[in-house]
Amino acid sequence: MSNKKLRRVGLSQELCDRLSRQQIVTCRDFLCLSPLELMKMTGLSYGGVHELLCLVSRACAPQMKTAYGIKTQRSADLSPGFLTTTLSALDEALHGGVACGSLTEITGPPGCGKTQFCIMMSVLATLPTNMGGLEGAVVYIDTESAFSAERLIEIAKARFPRYFNSEEKLLLTSTKVYVYRELTCEEVLQRIESLEEEIISKRVKIVIIDSIASVVRKEFDTQLLGNMKERNKFLAKGASLLKYLAEEFSIPVILTNQITTHLSRALASQADLVSPAGDLSLSEGASGSSCVTAALGNTWSHNVNTRLILQYLSSEKRQILIAKSPLAPFTSFVYTIKAEGLVLEGQQRP
């Protein structure tokens, strides 16, 4: 909550502009200053500054809620709690689809469908609510230059032919997907920090980062002294900002991750027994001496609320695992990739 912009906590526009010129933009920035510094910046008396500190502090420290209060609030909330994936068995297992207000990670090897899934979810988020969509815009942060506008149109036409029956509807959907190509950790972080006002002004209903691991692994060689600490600092700050945005605006945030291979067979077996829904994708290497795990380590794995792992079964068939979820059991589904995106085995077109 400390990442909330000051202009959204009740401060006057004039005061916000004055503070902004001093690089004081968020509640965190404001509360890190002493009363004397604030008096100099704002021109207010000690009493006036004290009132502002109380106001900003209350905005950063929401009141305690009971479990019953949270349940009734969600029941009364008009915004949907999930964005359907239209993969019926997966949606049923996840109690509705990709959860709003939380971080969902899609992990897997290259070419298994992570970007296809993200593009598919981009289309779904723009659909009307009576079709299971969120009827809003999409922010798509592309760190691998993998996003394809042509594929977006192809998935939309093939998956929902009756709805996308005109060029106007296809054009409208494509104009709601805002793609940013950010190739460094600093660029990604700056983009995330600027999203709050964009979510409000453009009615953004989902944020997608494809992929978070790409920029991190390029910039931080964990074998070098100090790099692990800096990498974890970047990941922690990014996750904190994304969680704030997800919770504050009740939107889903989807992140793709890469994989890495390590651990002996014995260690992998022990890790599976300890935590089958943690980092391990439960897939051993061909030699049996290593196993495949999600990249970015255990610390990052605790930042995401839901983890879906995509795996190859054959040249055509793939498998999606619910490896971590607060609602769903550990389970798997077989899928293929077609013109309409991911299709579960045995599932008819939505």
Short mmCIF file of N, CA, C and O in Angstrom, two decimals, residues 99-182:
data_model
loop_
_atom_site.label_atom_id
_atom_site.label_comp_id
_atom_site.label_asym_id
_atom_site.label_seq_id
_atom_site.Cartn_x
_atom_site.Cartn_y
_atom_site.Cartn_z
N ALA A 99 -6.87 -15.81 -11.14
CA ALA A 99 -7.44 -14.99 -10.06
C ALA A 99 -7.10 -13.52 -10.21
O ALA A 99 -5.96 -13.16 -10.50
N CYS A 100 -8.10 -12.66 -10.01
CA CYS A 100 -7.87 -11.22 -9.93
C CYS A 100 -7.30 -10.89 -8.55
O CYS A 100 -7.59 -11.57 -7.57
N GLY A 101 -6.47 -9.86 -8.49
CA GLY A 101 -5.90 -9.45 -7.22
C GLY A 101 -4.69 -10.25 -6.78
O GLY A 101 -4.27 -10.15 -5.63
N SER A 102 -4.12 -11.04 -7.69
CA SER A 102 -2.96 -11.86 -7.31
C SER A 102 -2.03 -12.06 -8.50
O SER A 102 -2.36 -11.68 -9.63
N LEU A 103 -0.88 -12.66 -8.23
CA LEU A 103 0.14 -12.91 -9.26
C LEU A 103 0.09 -14.36 -9.70
O LEU A 103 0.15 -15.28 -8.87
N THR A 104 -0.02 -14.58 -10.99
CA THR A 104 -0.01 -15.92 -11.57
C THR A 104 1.21 -16.07 -12.47
O THR A 104 1.44 -15.24 -13.35
N GLU A 105 1.98 -17.12 -12.24
CA GLU A 105 3.20 -17.36 -13.02
C GLU A 105 3.00 -18.53 -13.97
O GLU A 105 2.43 -19.56 -13.59
N ILE A 106 3.48 -18.36 -15.20
CA ILE A 106 3.46 -19.43 -16.20
C ILE A 106 4.91 -19.80 -16.48
O ILE A 106 5.69 -18.98 -16.98
N THR A 107 5.28 -21.03 -16.15
CA THR A 107 6.67 -21.47 -16.28
C THR A 107 6.76 -22.63 -17.26
O THR A 107 5.85 -23.47 -17.32
N GLY A 108 7.86 -22.69 -18.00
CA GLY A 108 8.05 -23.82 -18.90
C GLY A 108 9.19 -23.60 -19.85
O GLY A 108 9.74 -22.50 -19.95
N PRO A 109 9.58 -24.63 -20.60
CA PRO A 109 10.68 -24.53 -21.57
C PRO A 109 10.28 -23.71 -22.79
O PRO A 109 9.08 -23.47 -23.02
N PRO A 110 11.24 -23.27 -23.60
CA PRO A 110 10.92 -22.50 -24.81
C PRO A 110 10.00 -23.27 -25.75
O PRO A 110 10.15 -24.48 -25.93
N GLY A 111 9.06 -22.56 -26.33
CA GLY A 111 8.19 -23.15 -27.34
C GLY A 111 7.03 -23.97 -26.83
O GLY A 111 6.29 -24.55 -27.63
N CYS A 112 6.83 -24.04 -25.50
CA CYS A 112 5.76 -24.89 -24.97
C CYS A 112 4.41 -24.16 -24.90
O CYS A 112 3.40 -24.78 -24.58
N GLY A 113 4.39 -22.85 -25.16
CA GLY A 113 3.11 -22.15 -25.22
C GLY A 113 2.91 -21.05 -24.21
O GLY A 113 1.78 -20.56 -24.06
N LYS A 114 3.96 -20.60 -23.54
CA LYS A 114 3.80 -19.54 -22.53
C LYS A 114 3.29 -18.24 -23.16
O LYS A 114 2.34 -17.63 -22.67
N THR A 115 3.93 -17.82 -24.25
CA THR A 115 3.51 -16.59 -24.92
C THR A 115 2.14 -16.77 -25.56
O THR A 115 1.31 -15.84 -25.55
N GLN A 116 1.87 -17.97 -26.09
CA GLN A 116 0.55 -18.25 -26.66
C GLN A 116 -0.55 -18.08 -25.60
O GLN A 116 -1.59 -17.51 -25.86
N PHE A 117 -0.25 -18.56 -24.39
CA PHE A 117 -1.20 -18.44 -23.28
C PHE A 117 -1.41 -16.96 -22.96
O PHE A 117 -2.55 -16.51 -22.75
N CYS A 118 -0.34 -16.18 -22.92
CA CYS A 118 -0.45 -14.76 -22.59
C CYS A 118 -1.24 -13.99 -23.64
O CYS A 118 -2.07 -13.13 -23.31
N ILE A 119 -1.00 -14.29 -24.90
CA ILE A 119 -1.75 -13.63 -25.97
C ILE A 119 -3.22 -14.01 -25.90
O ILE A 119 -4.11 -13.17 -26.08
N MET A 120 -3.48 -15.28 -25.61
CA MET A 120 -4.86 -15.74 -25.46
C MET A 120 -5.57 -15.00 -24.32
O MET A 120 -6.71 -14.57 -24.46
N MET A 121 -4.87 -14.82 -23.19
CA MET A 121 -5.46 -14.11 -22.06
C MET A 121 -5.67 -12.63 -22.37
O MET A 121 -6.58 -11.99 -21.85
N SER A 122 -4.83 -12.08 -23.24
CA SER A 122 -5.01 -10.70 -23.68
C SER A 122 -6.32 -10.54 -24.43
O SER A 122 -7.07 -9.57 -24.21
N VAL A 123 -6.61 -11.48 -25.31
CA VAL A 123 -7.88 -11.45 -26.04
C VAL A 123 -9.04 -11.57 -25.08
O VAL A 123 -10.02 -10.80 -25.14
N LEU A 124 -8.95 -12.52 -24.16
CA LEU A 124 -10.04 -12.78 -23.23
C LEU A 124 -10.35 -11.58 -22.35
O LEU A 124 -11.50 -11.30 -22.03
N ALA A 125 -9.32 -10.84 -21.94
CA ALA A 125 -9.54 -9.70 -21.06
C ALA A 125 -10.32 -8.58 -21.73
O ALA A 125 -10.99 -7.80 -21.06
N THR A 126 -10.25 -8.50 -23.06
CA THR A 126 -10.96 -7.44 -23.77
C THR A 126 -12.42 -7.78 -24.05
O THR A 126 -13.20 -6.91 -24.42
N LEU A 127 -12.79 -9.05 -23.86
CA LEU A 127 -14.15 -9.48 -24.17
C LEU A 127 -15.17 -8.91 -23.19
O LEU A 127 -14.83 -8.55 -22.06
N PRO A 128 -16.44 -8.83 -23.58
CA PRO A 128 -17.49 -8.38 -22.66
C PRO A 128 -17.60 -9.31 -21.45
O PRO A 128 -17.26 -10.49 -21.53
N THR A 129 -18.08 -8.79 -20.35
CA THR A 129 -18.19 -9.58 -19.13
C THR A 129 -19.16 -10.75 -19.29
O THR A 129 -18.99 -11.78 -18.65
N ASN A 130 -20.18 -10.61 -20.16
CA ASN A 130 -21.12 -11.72 -20.35
C ASN A 130 -20.52 -12.88 -21.12
O ASN A 130 -21.12 -13.94 -21.25
N MET A 131 -19.29 -12.69 -21.62
CA MET A 131 -18.56 -13.78 -22.28
C MET A 131 -17.41 -14.28 -21.41
O MET A 131 -16.58 -15.07 -21.86
N GLY A 132 -17.37 -13.81 -20.16
CA GLY A 132 -16.31 -14.22 -19.25
C GLY A 132 -15.10 -13.32 -19.26
O GLY A 132 -14.12 -13.58 -18.57
N GLY A 133 -15.15 -12.24 -20.06
CA GLY A 133 -14.03 -11.31 -20.15
C GLY A 133 -14.10 -10.24 -19.08
O GLY A 133 -14.97 -10.25 -18.20
N LEU A 134 -13.18 -9.28 -19.17
CA LEU A 134 -13.14 -8.18 -18.20
C LEU A 134 -13.50 -6.85 -18.84
O LEU A 134 -13.54 -5.82 -18.16
N GLU A 135 -13.74 -6.87 -20.16
CA GLU A 135 -14.18 -5.68 -20.89
C GLU A 135 -13.26 -4.47 -20.62
O GLU A 135 -13.72 -3.38 -20.29
N GLY A 136 -11.97 -4.71 -20.74
CA GLY A 136 -11.02 -3.64 -20.48
C GLY A 136 -9.79 -3.74 -21.37
O GLY A 136 -9.76 -4.50 -22.34
N ALA A 137 -8.79 -2.95 -21.00
CA ALA A 137 -7.55 -2.92 -21.78
C ALA A 137 -6.50 -3.83 -21.14
O ALA A 137 -6.67 -4.33 -20.03
N VAL A 138 -5.41 -4.02 -21.88
CA VAL A 138 -4.33 -4.92 -21.47
C VAL A 138 -3.01 -4.16 -21.53
O VAL A 138 -2.74 -3.45 -22.51
N VAL A 139 -2.19 -4.30 -20.50
CA VAL A 139 -0.79 -3.85 -20.57
C VAL A 139 0.07 -5.09 -20.71
O VAL A 139 0.05 -5.97 -19.84
N TYR A 140 0.79 -5.17 -21.82
CA TYR A 140 1.62 -6.33 -22.13
C TYR A 140 3.08 -5.86 -22.20
O TYR A 140 3.47 -5.18 -23.15
N ILE A 141 3.87 -6.22 -21.20
CA ILE A 141 5.29 -5.86 -21.17
C ILE A 141 6.08 -7.01 -21.77
O ILE A 141 6.15 -8.10 -21.21
N ASP A 142 6.66 -6.77 -22.94
CA ASP A 142 7.32 -7.81 -23.73
C ASP A 142 8.83 -7.62 -23.63
O ASP A 142 9.39 -6.69 -24.19
N THR A 143 9.50 -8.52 -22.92
CA THR A 143 10.95 -8.40 -22.74
C THR A 143 11.74 -9.26 -23.71
O THR A 143 12.97 -9.19 -23.73
N GLU A 144 11.06 -10.08 -24.50
CA GLU A 144 11.75 -10.99 -25.42
C GLU A 144 11.40 -10.73 -26.88
O GLU A 144 11.77 -11.50 -27.75
N SER A 145 10.65 -9.63 -27.12
CA SER A 145 10.17 -9.32 -28.48
C SER A 145 9.43 -10.51 -29.09
O SER A 145 9.58 -10.81 -30.28
N ALA A 146 8.63 -11.17 -28.25
CA ALA A 146 7.93 -12.38 -28.68
C ALA A 146 6.47 -12.12 -29.02
O ALA A 146 5.81 -12.97 -29.64
N PHE A 147 5.94 -10.95 -28.64
CA PHE A 147 4.52 -10.68 -28.90
C PHE A 147 4.28 -10.53 -30.39
O PHE A 147 5.07 -9.91 -31.12
N SER A 148 3.16 -11.11 -30.85
CA SER A 148 2.80 -11.04 -32.26
C SER A 148 1.37 -10.53 -32.41
O SER A 148 0.42 -11.17 -31.93
N ALA A 149 1.22 -9.37 -33.04
CA ALA A 149 -0.12 -8.81 -33.27
C ALA A 149 -0.92 -9.71 -34.21
O ALA A 149 -2.14 -9.87 -34.05
N GLU A 150 -0.21 -10.31 -35.18
CA GLU A 150 -0.89 -11.23 -36.12
C GLU A 150 -1.45 -12.44 -35.39
O GLU A 150 -2.56 -12.90 -35.68
N ARG A 151 -0.68 -12.95 -34.42
CA ARG A 151 -1.15 -14.10 -33.64
C ARG A 151 -2.33 -13.71 -32.77
O ARG A 151 -3.25 -14.52 -32.57
N LEU A 152 -2.33 -12.51 -32.23
CA LEU A 152 -3.46 -12.02 -31.45
C LEU A 152 -4.74 -12.05 -32.27
O LEU A 152 -5.79 -12.54 -31.81
N ILE A 153 -4.67 -11.53 -33.49
CA ILE A 153 -5.83 -11.52 -34.38
C ILE A 153 -6.25 -12.93 -34.74
O ILE A 153 -7.46 -13.26 -34.76
N GLU A 154 -5.28 -13.81 -35.01
CA GLU A 154 -5.59 -15.19 -35.38
C GLU A 154 -6.31 -15.92 -34.25
O GLU A 154 -7.31 -16.61 -34.48
N ILE A 155 -5.81 -15.76 -33.02
CA ILE A 155 -6.45 -16.42 -31.87
C ILE A 155 -7.86 -15.88 -31.66
O ILE A 155 -8.80 -16.65 -31.42
N ALA A 156 -8.02 -14.57 -31.77
CA ALA A 156 -9.34 -13.97 -31.57
C ALA A 156 -10.34 -14.51 -32.59
O ALA A 156 -11.46 -14.92 -32.22
N LYS A 157 -9.96 -14.54 -33.86
CA LYS A 157 -10.87 -15.00 -34.92
C LYS A 157 -11.17 -16.49 -34.79
O LYS A 157 -12.32 -16.92 -34.97
N ALA A 158 -10.14 -17.29 -34.47
CA ALA A 158 -10.33 -18.74 -34.41
C ALA A 158 -11.03 -19.19 -33.14
O ALA A 158 -11.82 -20.15 -33.17
N ARG A 159 -10.81 -18.49 -32.03
CA ARG A 159 -11.38 -18.93 -30.76
C ARG A 159 -12.82 -18.45 -30.59
O ARG A 159 -13.64 -19.12 -29.98
N PHE A 160 -13.10 -17.26 -31.11
CA PHE A 160 -14.46 -16.70 -30.97
C PHE A 160 -14.96 -16.21 -32.32
O PHE A 160 -15.16 -15.00 -32.53
N PRO A 161 -15.17 -17.12 -33.28
CA PRO A 161 -15.55 -16.71 -34.64
C PRO A 161 -16.89 -15.98 -34.70
O PRO A 161 -17.08 -15.10 -35.53
N ARG A 162 -17.83 -16.35 -33.81
CA ARG A 162 -19.14 -15.71 -33.85
C ARG A 162 -19.10 -14.29 -33.31
O ARG A 162 -19.86 -13.44 -33.74
N TYR A 163 -18.19 -14.03 -32.35
CA TYR A 163 -18.08 -12.68 -31.80
C TYR A 163 -17.23 -11.79 -32.70
O TYR A 163 -17.62 -10.67 -33.03
N PHE A 164 -16.08 -12.30 -33.11
CA PHE A 164 -15.20 -11.52 -33.97
C PHE A 164 -15.56 -11.77 -35.43
O PHE A 164 -14.80 -12.36 -36.20
N ASN A 165 -16.76 -11.32 -35.78
CA ASN A 165 -17.28 -11.56 -37.13
C ASN A 165 -17.14 -10.33 -38.03
O ASN A 165 -17.74 -10.27 -39.10
N SER A 166 -16.36 -9.34 -37.56
CA SER A 166 -16.16 -8.15 -38.38
C SER A 166 -14.77 -7.58 -38.10
O SER A 166 -14.19 -7.80 -37.03
N GLU A 167 -14.26 -6.83 -39.07
CA GLU A 167 -12.95 -6.21 -38.91
C GLU A 167 -12.98 -5.15 -37.81
O GLU A 167 -11.97 -4.90 -37.14
N GLU A 168 -14.14 -4.52 -37.60
CA GLU A 168 -14.27 -3.49 -36.58
C GLU A 168 -14.01 -4.04 -35.18
O GLU A 168 -13.31 -3.43 -34.37
N LYS A 169 -14.55 -5.22 -34.89
CA LYS A 169 -14.36 -5.83 -33.58
C LYS A 169 -12.91 -6.25 -33.37
O LYS A 169 -12.36 -6.11 -32.28
N LEU A 170 -12.30 -6.77 -34.42
CA LEU A 170 -10.89 -7.16 -34.33
C LEU A 170 -10.02 -5.93 -34.11
O LEU A 170 -9.07 -5.95 -33.31
N LEU A 171 -10.35 -4.85 -34.81
CA LEU A 171 -9.60 -3.61 -34.66
C LEU A 171 -9.75 -3.05 -33.25
O LEU A 171 -8.77 -2.62 -32.63
N LEU A 172 -10.99 -3.09 -32.73
CA LEU A 172 -11.24 -2.57 -31.38
C LEU A 172 -10.44 -3.34 -30.34
O LEU A 172 -9.84 -2.75 -29.43
N THR A 173 -10.41 -4.67 -30.46
CA THR A 173 -9.65 -5.49 -29.51
C THR A 173 -8.16 -5.19 -29.60
O THR A 173 -7.48 -5.05 -28.58
N SER A 174 -7.64 -5.07 -30.82
CA SER A 174 -6.20 -4.84 -30.98
C SER A 174 -5.79 -3.47 -30.44
O SER A 174 -4.66 -3.29 -29.97
N THR A 175 -6.69 -2.49 -30.46
CA THR A 175 -6.35 -1.16 -29.92
C THR A 175 -6.40 -1.13 -28.40
O THR A 175 -5.92 -0.16 -27.80
N LYS A 176 -6.94 -2.16 -27.78
CA LYS A 176 -7.00 -2.21 -26.31
C LYS A 176 -5.79 -2.90 -25.70
O LYS A 176 -5.67 -2.97 -24.48
N VAL A 177 -4.91 -3.45 -26.53
CA VAL A 177 -3.72 -4.16 -26.03
C VAL A 177 -2.51 -3.24 -26.20
O VAL A 177 -2.06 -2.99 -27.32
N TYR A 178 -2.00 -2.73 -25.08
CA TYR A 178 -0.86 -1.81 -25.09
C TYR A 178 0.42 -2.60 -24.85
O TYR A 178 0.63 -3.13 -23.75
N VAL A 179 1.27 -2.68 -25.87
CA VAL A 179 2.48 -3.49 -25.80
C VAL A 179 3.68 -2.59 -25.58
O VAL A 179 3.90 -1.62 -26.32
N TYR A 180 4.48 -2.90 -24.55
CA TYR A 180 5.71 -2.16 -24.26
C TYR A 180 6.88 -3.13 -24.35
O TYR A 180 6.87 -4.18 -23.70
N ARG A 181 7.86 -2.79 -25.16
CA ARG A 181 9.05 -3.62 -25.27
C ARG A 181 10.13 -3.05 -24.36
O ARG A 181 10.76 -2.04 -24.68
N GLU A 182 10.30 -3.67 -23.21
CA GLU A 182 11.30 -3.24 -22.23
C GLU A 182 12.36 -4.33 -22.14
O GLU A 182 12.04 -5.49 -21.86
#
